[in-house]
Every structure is written in C-alpha cells, then in structure tokens.
C-alpha cells in the first residue's frame, strides 16, 4: 500500500498494566481535565513491528493540518474507539523516545520510552464497531 492509499490507522491495545478499562479512562481524563484538551498515547509496538516512517510522515502532515481520524481497538474487550490525532512524534533513527509531555500522559507510563507518541484530542467509543470494521 502506498502512502497515498492510506485512509486511516488502527492502533491495537490491551489493559495489561492498568485495571480493565483504565487505559482509555486515564487518557480521556487527561483530555477532559486539562486546559489544553489533549493527551499523548504511546505506541507499545510488538517486537517485529517497526515505524513505517513514510506513513508516519504523511500522517504527521495530516495531523498538523487539522488532525485526522483513526481508531483504537481494545483486543482484550473487543471495543473500538474513534480518535482524533493532531500530532505524531518519533525519532527518525527509530530510537524509543519519552513522552513529549509527561504531564499530558497517564502516570503509569509517562516516564517510559516508546517508538512513537500520538497526540489525541478526542477518544470516543464506537457503539457499532462492525459498521467501521466492515
């Protein structure tokens, strides 16, 4: 797939270090309780996953030009969330980086480093996931 054909992304996650449902709840809490209205979501990639640099560059342009819609899928609970992403941060040398803003990142991982961070301004559960994942 070329970058021009990309229409959206889906980030998979599970509540592995938080209580059930708390990964999303903690991110939403920061969005709702901050004066800036955003949170950073770290990409906990699998070992064999790498940063698709050309795709991330395109998505970062879209994000900074007004944001783009993407999705989070909770593979532990089979829940889908629509998100709005307004920035992506990663190191072009594919080195893990800490959150761009620890205070805008849930405490359970705000001091850890990951390959990419997504700045989210909205997280909303999709009530009919099949309509999106057709």
XYZ file of N, CA, C and O in Angstrom:
536
model
N 0.847 -1.172 0.000
C 0.000 0.000 0.000
C 0.894 1.237 0.000
O 1.824 1.337 0.780
N 0.610 2.161 -0.862
C 1.369 3.407 -0.885
C 0.786 4.370 0.140
O -0.354 4.216 0.593
N 1.564 5.367 0.477
C 1.118 6.365 1.443
C -0.149 7.050 0.958
O -1.059 7.335 1.737
N -0.259 7.282 -0.340
C -1.436 7.963 -0.890
C -2.715 7.150 -0.738
O -3.805 7.699 -0.775
N -2.599 5.835 -0.624
C -3.771 4.970 -0.486
C -4.247 4.821 0.957
O -5.337 4.322 1.203
N -3.437 5.242 1.915
C -3.769 5.087 3.318
C -4.949 5.973 3.688
O -4.917 7.179 3.467
N -5.993 5.361 4.244
C -7.151 6.163 4.631
C -7.242 6.340 6.136
O -7.756 7.342 6.611
N -6.764 5.379 6.920
C -6.772 5.507 8.377
C -5.838 4.478 8.983
O -5.303 3.627 8.290
N -5.691 4.569 10.288
C -4.909 3.579 11.023
C -5.733 3.094 12.213
O -6.625 3.789 12.690
N -5.381 1.907 12.683
C -5.983 1.337 13.882
C -4.835 0.914 14.784
O -3.968 0.148 14.363
N -4.827 1.418 16.005
C -3.824 1.043 16.991
C -4.455 0.039 17.949
O -5.496 0.298 18.538
N -3.827 -1.111 18.075
C -4.327 -2.172 18.949
C -3.720 -2.004 20.342
O -2.557 -1.642 20.484
N -4.521 -2.273 21.375
C -4.006 -2.231 22.735
C -4.792 -3.194 23.615
O -5.837 -3.704 23.219
N -4.255 -3.433 24.803
C -4.934 -4.201 25.850
C -4.589 -3.570 27.181
O -3.539 -2.951 27.330
N -5.457 -3.739 28.150
C -5.187 -3.248 29.505
C -4.266 -4.252 30.203
O -4.728 -5.120 30.934
N -2.974 -4.125 29.975
C -2.028 -5.065 30.576
C -1.411 -4.536 31.863
O -1.052 -5.321 32.732
N -1.266 -3.225 31.980
C -0.661 -2.654 33.191
C -1.644 -1.791 33.975
O -1.280 -1.200 34.974
N -2.868 -1.719 33.503
C -3.920 -0.989 34.212
C -5.076 -1.946 34.472
O -5.150 -3.013 33.861
N -5.968 -1.558 35.344
C -7.195 -2.341 35.536
C -8.014 -2.271 34.258
O -7.873 -1.346 33.447
N -8.898 -3.221 34.098
C -9.743 -3.298 32.901
C -10.474 -1.973 32.653
O -11.119 -1.431 33.540
N -10.318 -1.453 31.443
C -10.979 -0.223 31.041
C -10.239 1.049 31.427
O -10.628 2.144 31.034
N -9.164 0.918 32.196
C -8.480 2.103 32.709
C -7.507 2.750 31.718
O -7.206 3.936 31.847
N -7.025 2.017 30.728
C -6.141 2.638 29.737
C -6.854 3.801 29.069
O -6.375 4.931 29.070
N -8.019 3.530 28.525
C -8.786 4.584 27.848
C -9.286 5.608 28.859
O -9.203 6.819 28.615
N -9.777 5.171 30.004
C -10.316 6.093 31.008
C -9.270 7.104 31.458
O -9.569 8.302 31.594
N -8.042 6.667 31.658
C -6.999 7.587 32.101
C -6.640 8.594 31.009
O -6.371 9.762 31.298
N -6.633 8.158 29.765
C -6.352 9.084 28.659
C -7.480 10.116 28.510
O -7.226 11.306 28.350
N -8.715 9.650 28.583
C -9.858 10.563 28.478
C -9.858 11.566 29.627
O -10.152 12.745 29.436
N -9.507 11.116 30.815
C -9.466 12.003 31.971
C -8.504 13.168 31.740
O -8.811 14.318 32.076
N -7.360 12.907 31.149
C -6.395 13.983 30.874
C -6.952 14.937 29.824
O -6.831 16.156 29.959
N -7.586 14.401 28.789
C -8.201 15.275 27.775
C -9.226 16.191 28.434
O -9.231 17.403 28.207
N -10.096 15.614 29.255
C -11.209 16.366 29.847
C -10.801 17.296 30.980
O -11.479 18.282 31.239
N -9.714 16.990 31.675
C -9.333 17.764 32.852
C -8.125 18.658 32.645
O -7.536 19.132 33.609
N -7.754 18.872 31.401
C -6.628 19.771 31.150
C -7.128 20.989 30.394
O -8.138 20.935 29.703
N -6.400 22.072 30.529
C -6.808 23.286 29.825
C -6.446 23.243 28.350
O -6.859 24.100 27.586
N -5.687 22.238 27.942
C -5.296 22.127 26.536
C -6.142 21.126 25.762
O -6.187 21.173 24.544
N -6.785 20.187 26.443
C -7.692 19.260 25.789
C -7.040 18.194 24.932
O -7.594 17.796 23.914
N -5.896 17.711 25.366
C -5.252 16.623 24.632
C -4.468 15.726 25.574
O -4.233 16.066 26.729
N -4.067 14.564 25.047
C -3.284 13.584 25.785
C -2.325 12.914 24.800
O -2.582 12.882 23.598
N -1.224 12.389 25.304
C -0.289 11.626 24.466
C -0.514 10.133 24.678
O -0.627 9.670 25.812
N -0.604 9.403 23.561
C -0.810 7.948 23.561
C 0.474 7.308 23.025
O 0.879 7.562 21.898
N 1.106 6.475 23.837
C 2.344 5.812 23.419
C 2.070 4.553 22.626
O 1.147 3.803 22.945
N 2.877 4.330 21.606
C 2.736 3.131 20.772
C 3.578 2.012 21.346
O 4.789 1.997 21.215
N 2.920 1.043 21.981
C 3.569 -0.129 22.551
C 3.643 -1.180 21.454
O 2.843 -2.103 21.417
N 4.538 -1.048 20.584
C 4.629 -1.929 19.421
C 5.070 -3.344 19.801
O 5.692 -3.564 20.829
N 4.730 -4.267 18.928
C 5.231 -5.629 19.079
C 6.686 -5.650 18.629
O 7.137 -4.776 17.890
N 7.424 -6.668 19.046
C 8.853 -6.750 18.711
C 9.140 -6.668 17.224
O 10.121 -6.072 16.809
N 8.314 -7.278 16.419
C 8.592 -7.320 14.981
C 8.029 -6.119 14.226
O 8.199 -6.005 13.025
N 7.356 -5.203 14.923
C 6.813 -4.009 14.271
C 7.869 -2.911 14.246
O 8.616 -2.734 15.202
N 7.918 -2.191 13.140
C 8.823 -1.055 13.026
C 8.010 0.178 12.648
O 6.872 0.069 12.193
N 8.621 1.325 12.841
C 7.946 2.569 12.482
C 7.871 2.662 10.964
O 8.901 2.627 10.292
N 6.667 2.758 10.420
C 6.541 2.971 8.973
C 6.793 4.451 8.677
O 5.873 5.252 8.564
N 8.066 4.813 8.589
C 8.479 6.216 8.552
C 7.747 7.031 7.493
O 7.268 8.126 7.776
N 7.624 6.516 6.271
C 6.953 7.291 5.221
C 5.472 7.506 5.547
O 4.921 8.576 5.310
N 4.839 6.506 6.122
C 3.428 6.623 6.513
C 3.292 7.623 7.660
O 2.414 8.488 7.641
N 4.171 7.520 8.667
C 4.105 8.445 9.793
C 4.346 9.882 9.342
O 3.733 10.806 9.849
N 5.239 10.093 8.381
C 5.481 11.455 7.877
C 4.203 12.019 7.245
O 3.843 13.169 7.490
N 3.527 11.203 6.449
C 2.278 11.639 5.831
C 1.211 11.914 6.884
O 0.529 12.936 6.848
N 1.075 11.010 7.848
C 0.079 11.191 8.898
C 0.393 12.421 9.756
O -0.514 13.137 10.166
N 1.666 12.671 10.020
C 2.046 13.843 10.810
C 1.650 15.129 10.085
O 1.181 16.085 10.716
N 1.790 15.150 8.771
C 1.357 16.321 7.992
C -0.148 16.506 8.110
O -0.636 17.620 8.315
N -0.881 15.409 7.973
C -2.342 15.472 8.121
C -2.735 15.938 9.518
O -3.656 16.730 9.690
N -2.025 15.418 10.517
C -2.332 15.771 11.907
C -2.153 17.262 12.135
O -3.026 17.923 12.703
N -1.048 17.797 11.678
C -0.755 19.218 11.900
C -1.623 20.130 11.044
O -1.755 21.318 11.336
N -2.238 19.583 10.006
C -3.109 20.376 9.131
C -4.570 20.315 9.583
O -5.463 20.585 8.803
N -4.801 19.952 10.810
C -6.174 19.922 11.313
C -6.570 18.624 11.973
O -7.676 18.491 12.474
N -5.702 17.645 11.943
C -5.979 16.370 12.593
C -6.562 15.334 11.642
O -7.038 15.661 10.566
N -6.481 14.086 12.040
C -7.075 13.006 11.260
C -7.753 12.024 12.197
O -7.409 11.909 13.364
N -8.723 11.340 11.655
C -9.469 10.323 12.390
C -8.720 8.996 12.291
O -8.223 8.629 11.235
N -8.646 8.286 13.405
C -8.063 6.949 13.444
C -8.847 6.163 14.500
O -9.863 6.656 15.018
N -8.376 4.965 14.823
C -9.098 4.131 15.777
C -8.154 3.430 16.728
O -7.008 3.143 16.382
N -8.662 3.155 17.923
C -8.011 2.301 18.905
C -8.881 1.075 19.041
O -10.109 1.197 19.140
N -8.279 -0.100 19.047
C -9.055 -1.312 19.268
C -8.514 -2.016 20.505
O -7.323 -2.275 20.616
N -9.393 -2.246 21.448
C -9.059 -2.946 22.679
C -9.258 -4.435 22.404
O -10.388 -4.928 22.395
N -8.152 -5.128 22.167
C -8.248 -6.540 21.799
C -8.621 -7.431 22.982
O -8.995 -8.580 22.790
N -8.548 -6.914 24.186
C -8.940 -7.685 25.360
C -10.434 -7.648 25.611
O -11.008 -8.586 26.158
N -11.086 -6.548 25.214
C -12.521 -6.407 25.458
C -13.326 -6.288 24.169
O -14.536 -6.094 24.213
N -12.661 -6.351 23.026
C -13.330 -6.186 21.733
C -14.106 -4.878 21.651
O -15.265 -4.848 21.228
N -13.452 -3.785 22.058
C -14.050 -2.457 21.985
C -13.285 -1.621 20.973
O -12.076 -1.788 20.803
N -13.993 -0.718 20.323
C -13.383 0.153 19.324
C -13.636 1.599 19.718
O -14.731 1.951 20.157
N -12.599 2.431 19.551
C -12.698 3.846 19.877
C -12.245 4.677 18.680
O -11.221 4.377 18.059
N -12.999 5.711 18.400
C -12.603 6.664 17.373
C -11.751 7.732 18.054
O -12.095 8.194 19.150
N -10.655 8.098 17.417
C -9.778 9.123 17.975
C -9.523 10.211 16.927
O -9.659 9.971 15.723
N -9.155 11.370 17.425
C -8.662 12.441 16.567
C -7.211 12.668 16.971
O -6.913 12.930 18.149
N -6.309 12.546 16.014
C -4.879 12.710 16.244
C -4.426 14.026 15.619
O -4.704 14.284 14.443
N -3.726 14.854 16.417
C -3.282 16.156 15.923
C -1.761 16.292 15.874
O -1.252 17.353 15.525
N -1.038 15.220 16.202
C 0.423 15.232 16.070
C 0.942 13.820 16.301
O 0.297 13.012 16.972
N 2.103 13.539 15.738
C 2.811 12.280 15.977
C 4.270 12.640 16.180
O 4.839 13.417 15.414
N 4.887 12.050 17.198
C 6.313 12.255 17.461
C 7.022 10.912 17.430
O 6.557 9.942 18.033
N 8.144 10.858 16.734
C 9.003 9.685 16.711
C 10.383 10.138 16.281
O 10.556 11.213 15.709
N 11.367 9.321 16.571
C 12.737 9.623 16.187
C 12.998 8.984 14.830
O 12.771 7.786 14.666
N 13.471 9.758 13.830
C 13.712 9.187 12.504
C 14.766 8.073 12.508
O 14.816 7.265 11.585
N 15.567 8.008 13.578
C 16.549 6.927 13.702
C 15.964 5.697 14.380
O 16.684 4.765 14.708
N 14.649 5.736 14.607
C 13.894 4.627 15.201
C 14.375 4.273 16.601
O 14.414 3.112 16.992
N 14.698 5.303 17.361
C 15.084 5.162 18.757
C 13.865 5.504 19.607
O 13.147 6.467 19.327
N 13.626 4.709 20.635
C 12.495 4.988 21.503
C 12.686 6.327 22.197
O 13.805 6.676 22.599
N 11.586 7.079 22.320
C 11.624 8.396 22.947
C 10.597 8.466 24.076
O 9.598 7.758 24.064
N 10.868 9.332 25.045
C 9.912 9.546 26.129
C 8.772 10.415 25.625
O 8.886 11.081 24.594
N 7.703 10.439 26.378
C 6.546 11.257 26.019
C 6.968 12.702 25.799
O 7.773 13.235 26.564
N 6.419 13.343 24.771
C 6.724 14.757 24.544
C 6.332 15.647 25.728
O 6.922 16.694 25.941
N 5.330 15.212 26.506
C 4.867 15.963 27.677
C 4.389 14.970 28.734
O 3.261 14.491 28.666
N 5.232 14.704 29.701
C 4.876 13.733 30.742
C 3.586 14.113 31.465
O 2.776 13.245 31.794
N 3.357 15.408 31.683
C 2.153 15.852 32.394
C 0.883 15.611 31.588
O -0.211 15.609 32.151
N 1.012 15.394 30.290
C -0.137 15.142 29.408
C -0.191 13.668 28.998
O -0.734 13.317 27.948
N 0.396 12.829 29.838
C 0.464 11.386 29.588
C 0.081 10.681 30.886
O 0.527 11.098 31.957
N -0.737 9.617 30.826
C -1.086 8.910 32.063
C 0.170 8.492 32.842
O 1.177 8.086 32.266
N 0.054 8.603 34.153
C 1.178 8.362 35.043
C 1.803 6.980 34.888
O 3.012 6.824 35.033
N 0.995 5.972 34.583
C 1.528 4.613 34.540
C 2.603 4.422 33.474
O 3.354 3.449 33.527
N 2.706 5.347 32.516
C 3.791 5.206 31.530
C 4.375 6.521 31.046
O 5.047 6.561 30.020
N 4.208 7.574 31.804
C 4.683 8.881 31.341
C 6.197 9.076 31.446
O 6.715 10.073 30.956
N 6.906 8.141 32.039
C 8.371 8.226 32.108
C 9.046 7.134 31.269
O 10.255 6.968 31.331
N 8.265 6.420 30.476
C 8.818 5.330 29.662
C 8.995 5.780 28.228
O 8.366 6.736 27.777
N 9.836 5.092 27.509
C 10.133 5.449 26.117
C 9.517 4.428 25.157
O 9.517 3.227 25.434
N 8.996 4.944 24.049
C 8.390 4.122 23.008
C 8.793 4.663 21.646
O 9.299 5.780 21.530
N 8.522 3.912 20.604
C 8.924 4.340 19.262
C 8.117 5.503 18.729
O 8.596 6.260 17.892
N 6.883 5.666 19.206
C 6.060 6.763 18.695
C 5.041 7.185 19.741
O 4.622 6.387 20.583
N 4.654 8.469 19.644
C 3.636 9.045 20.512
C 2.627 9.773 19.647
O 3.006 10.521 18.744
N 1.349 9.559 19.931
C 0.253 10.184 19.189
C -0.452 11.178 20.107
O -0.847 10.820 21.219
N -0.622 12.391 19.640
C -1.325 13.430 20.395
C -2.806 13.343 20.039
O -3.196 13.574 18.895
N -3.630 13.005 21.023
C -5.058 12.792 20.797
C -5.879 13.888 21.455
O -5.637 14.242 22.609
N -6.861 14.390 20.718
C -7.761 15.406 21.268
C -9.157 14.851 21.513
O -9.989 15.526 22.107
N -9.392 13.637 21.053
C -10.711 13.023 21.233
C -10.562 11.512 21.265
O -9.808 10.938 20.473
N -11.291 10.879 22.181
C -11.402 9.423 22.250
C -12.866 9.137 22.553
O -13.384 9.555 23.588
N -13.554 8.446 21.642
C -14.972 8.149 21.832
C -15.251 6.710 21.418
O -14.851 6.282 20.328
N -15.946 5.984 22.273
C -16.276 4.594 21.951
C -17.210 4.539 20.742
O -18.143 5.332 20.614
N -16.947 3.605 19.862
C -17.790 3.355 18.693
C -18.814 2.309 19.119
O -18.457 1.183 19.489
N -20.101 2.662 19.072
C -21.138 1.755 19.555
C -21.432 0.611 18.587
O -21.932 -0.437 18.995
N -21.118 0.793 17.321
C -21.343 -0.245 16.315
C -20.034 -0.502 15.564
O -19.871 -0.054 14.419
N -19.086 -1.221 16.185
C -17.776 -1.432 15.555
C -17.839 -2.095 14.175
O -17.022 -1.792 13.298
N -18.817 -2.960 13.964
C -18.911 -3.644 12.681
C -19.145 -2.666 11.531
O -18.727 -2.910 10.408
N -19.786 -1.551 11.814
C -20.027 -0.565 10.757
C -18.724 0.101 10.313
O -18.627 0.568 9.171
N -17.733 0.120 11.188
C -16.440 0.713 10.856
C -15.479 -0.329 10.306
O -14.739 -0.074 9.371
N -15.499 -1.523 10.870
C -14.542 -2.574 10.530
C -15.027 -3.529 9.447
O -14.532 -4.625 9.331
N -15.932 -3.110 8.647
C -16.514 -3.988 7.639
C -15.507 -4.614 6.730
O -14.639 -4.302 6.154
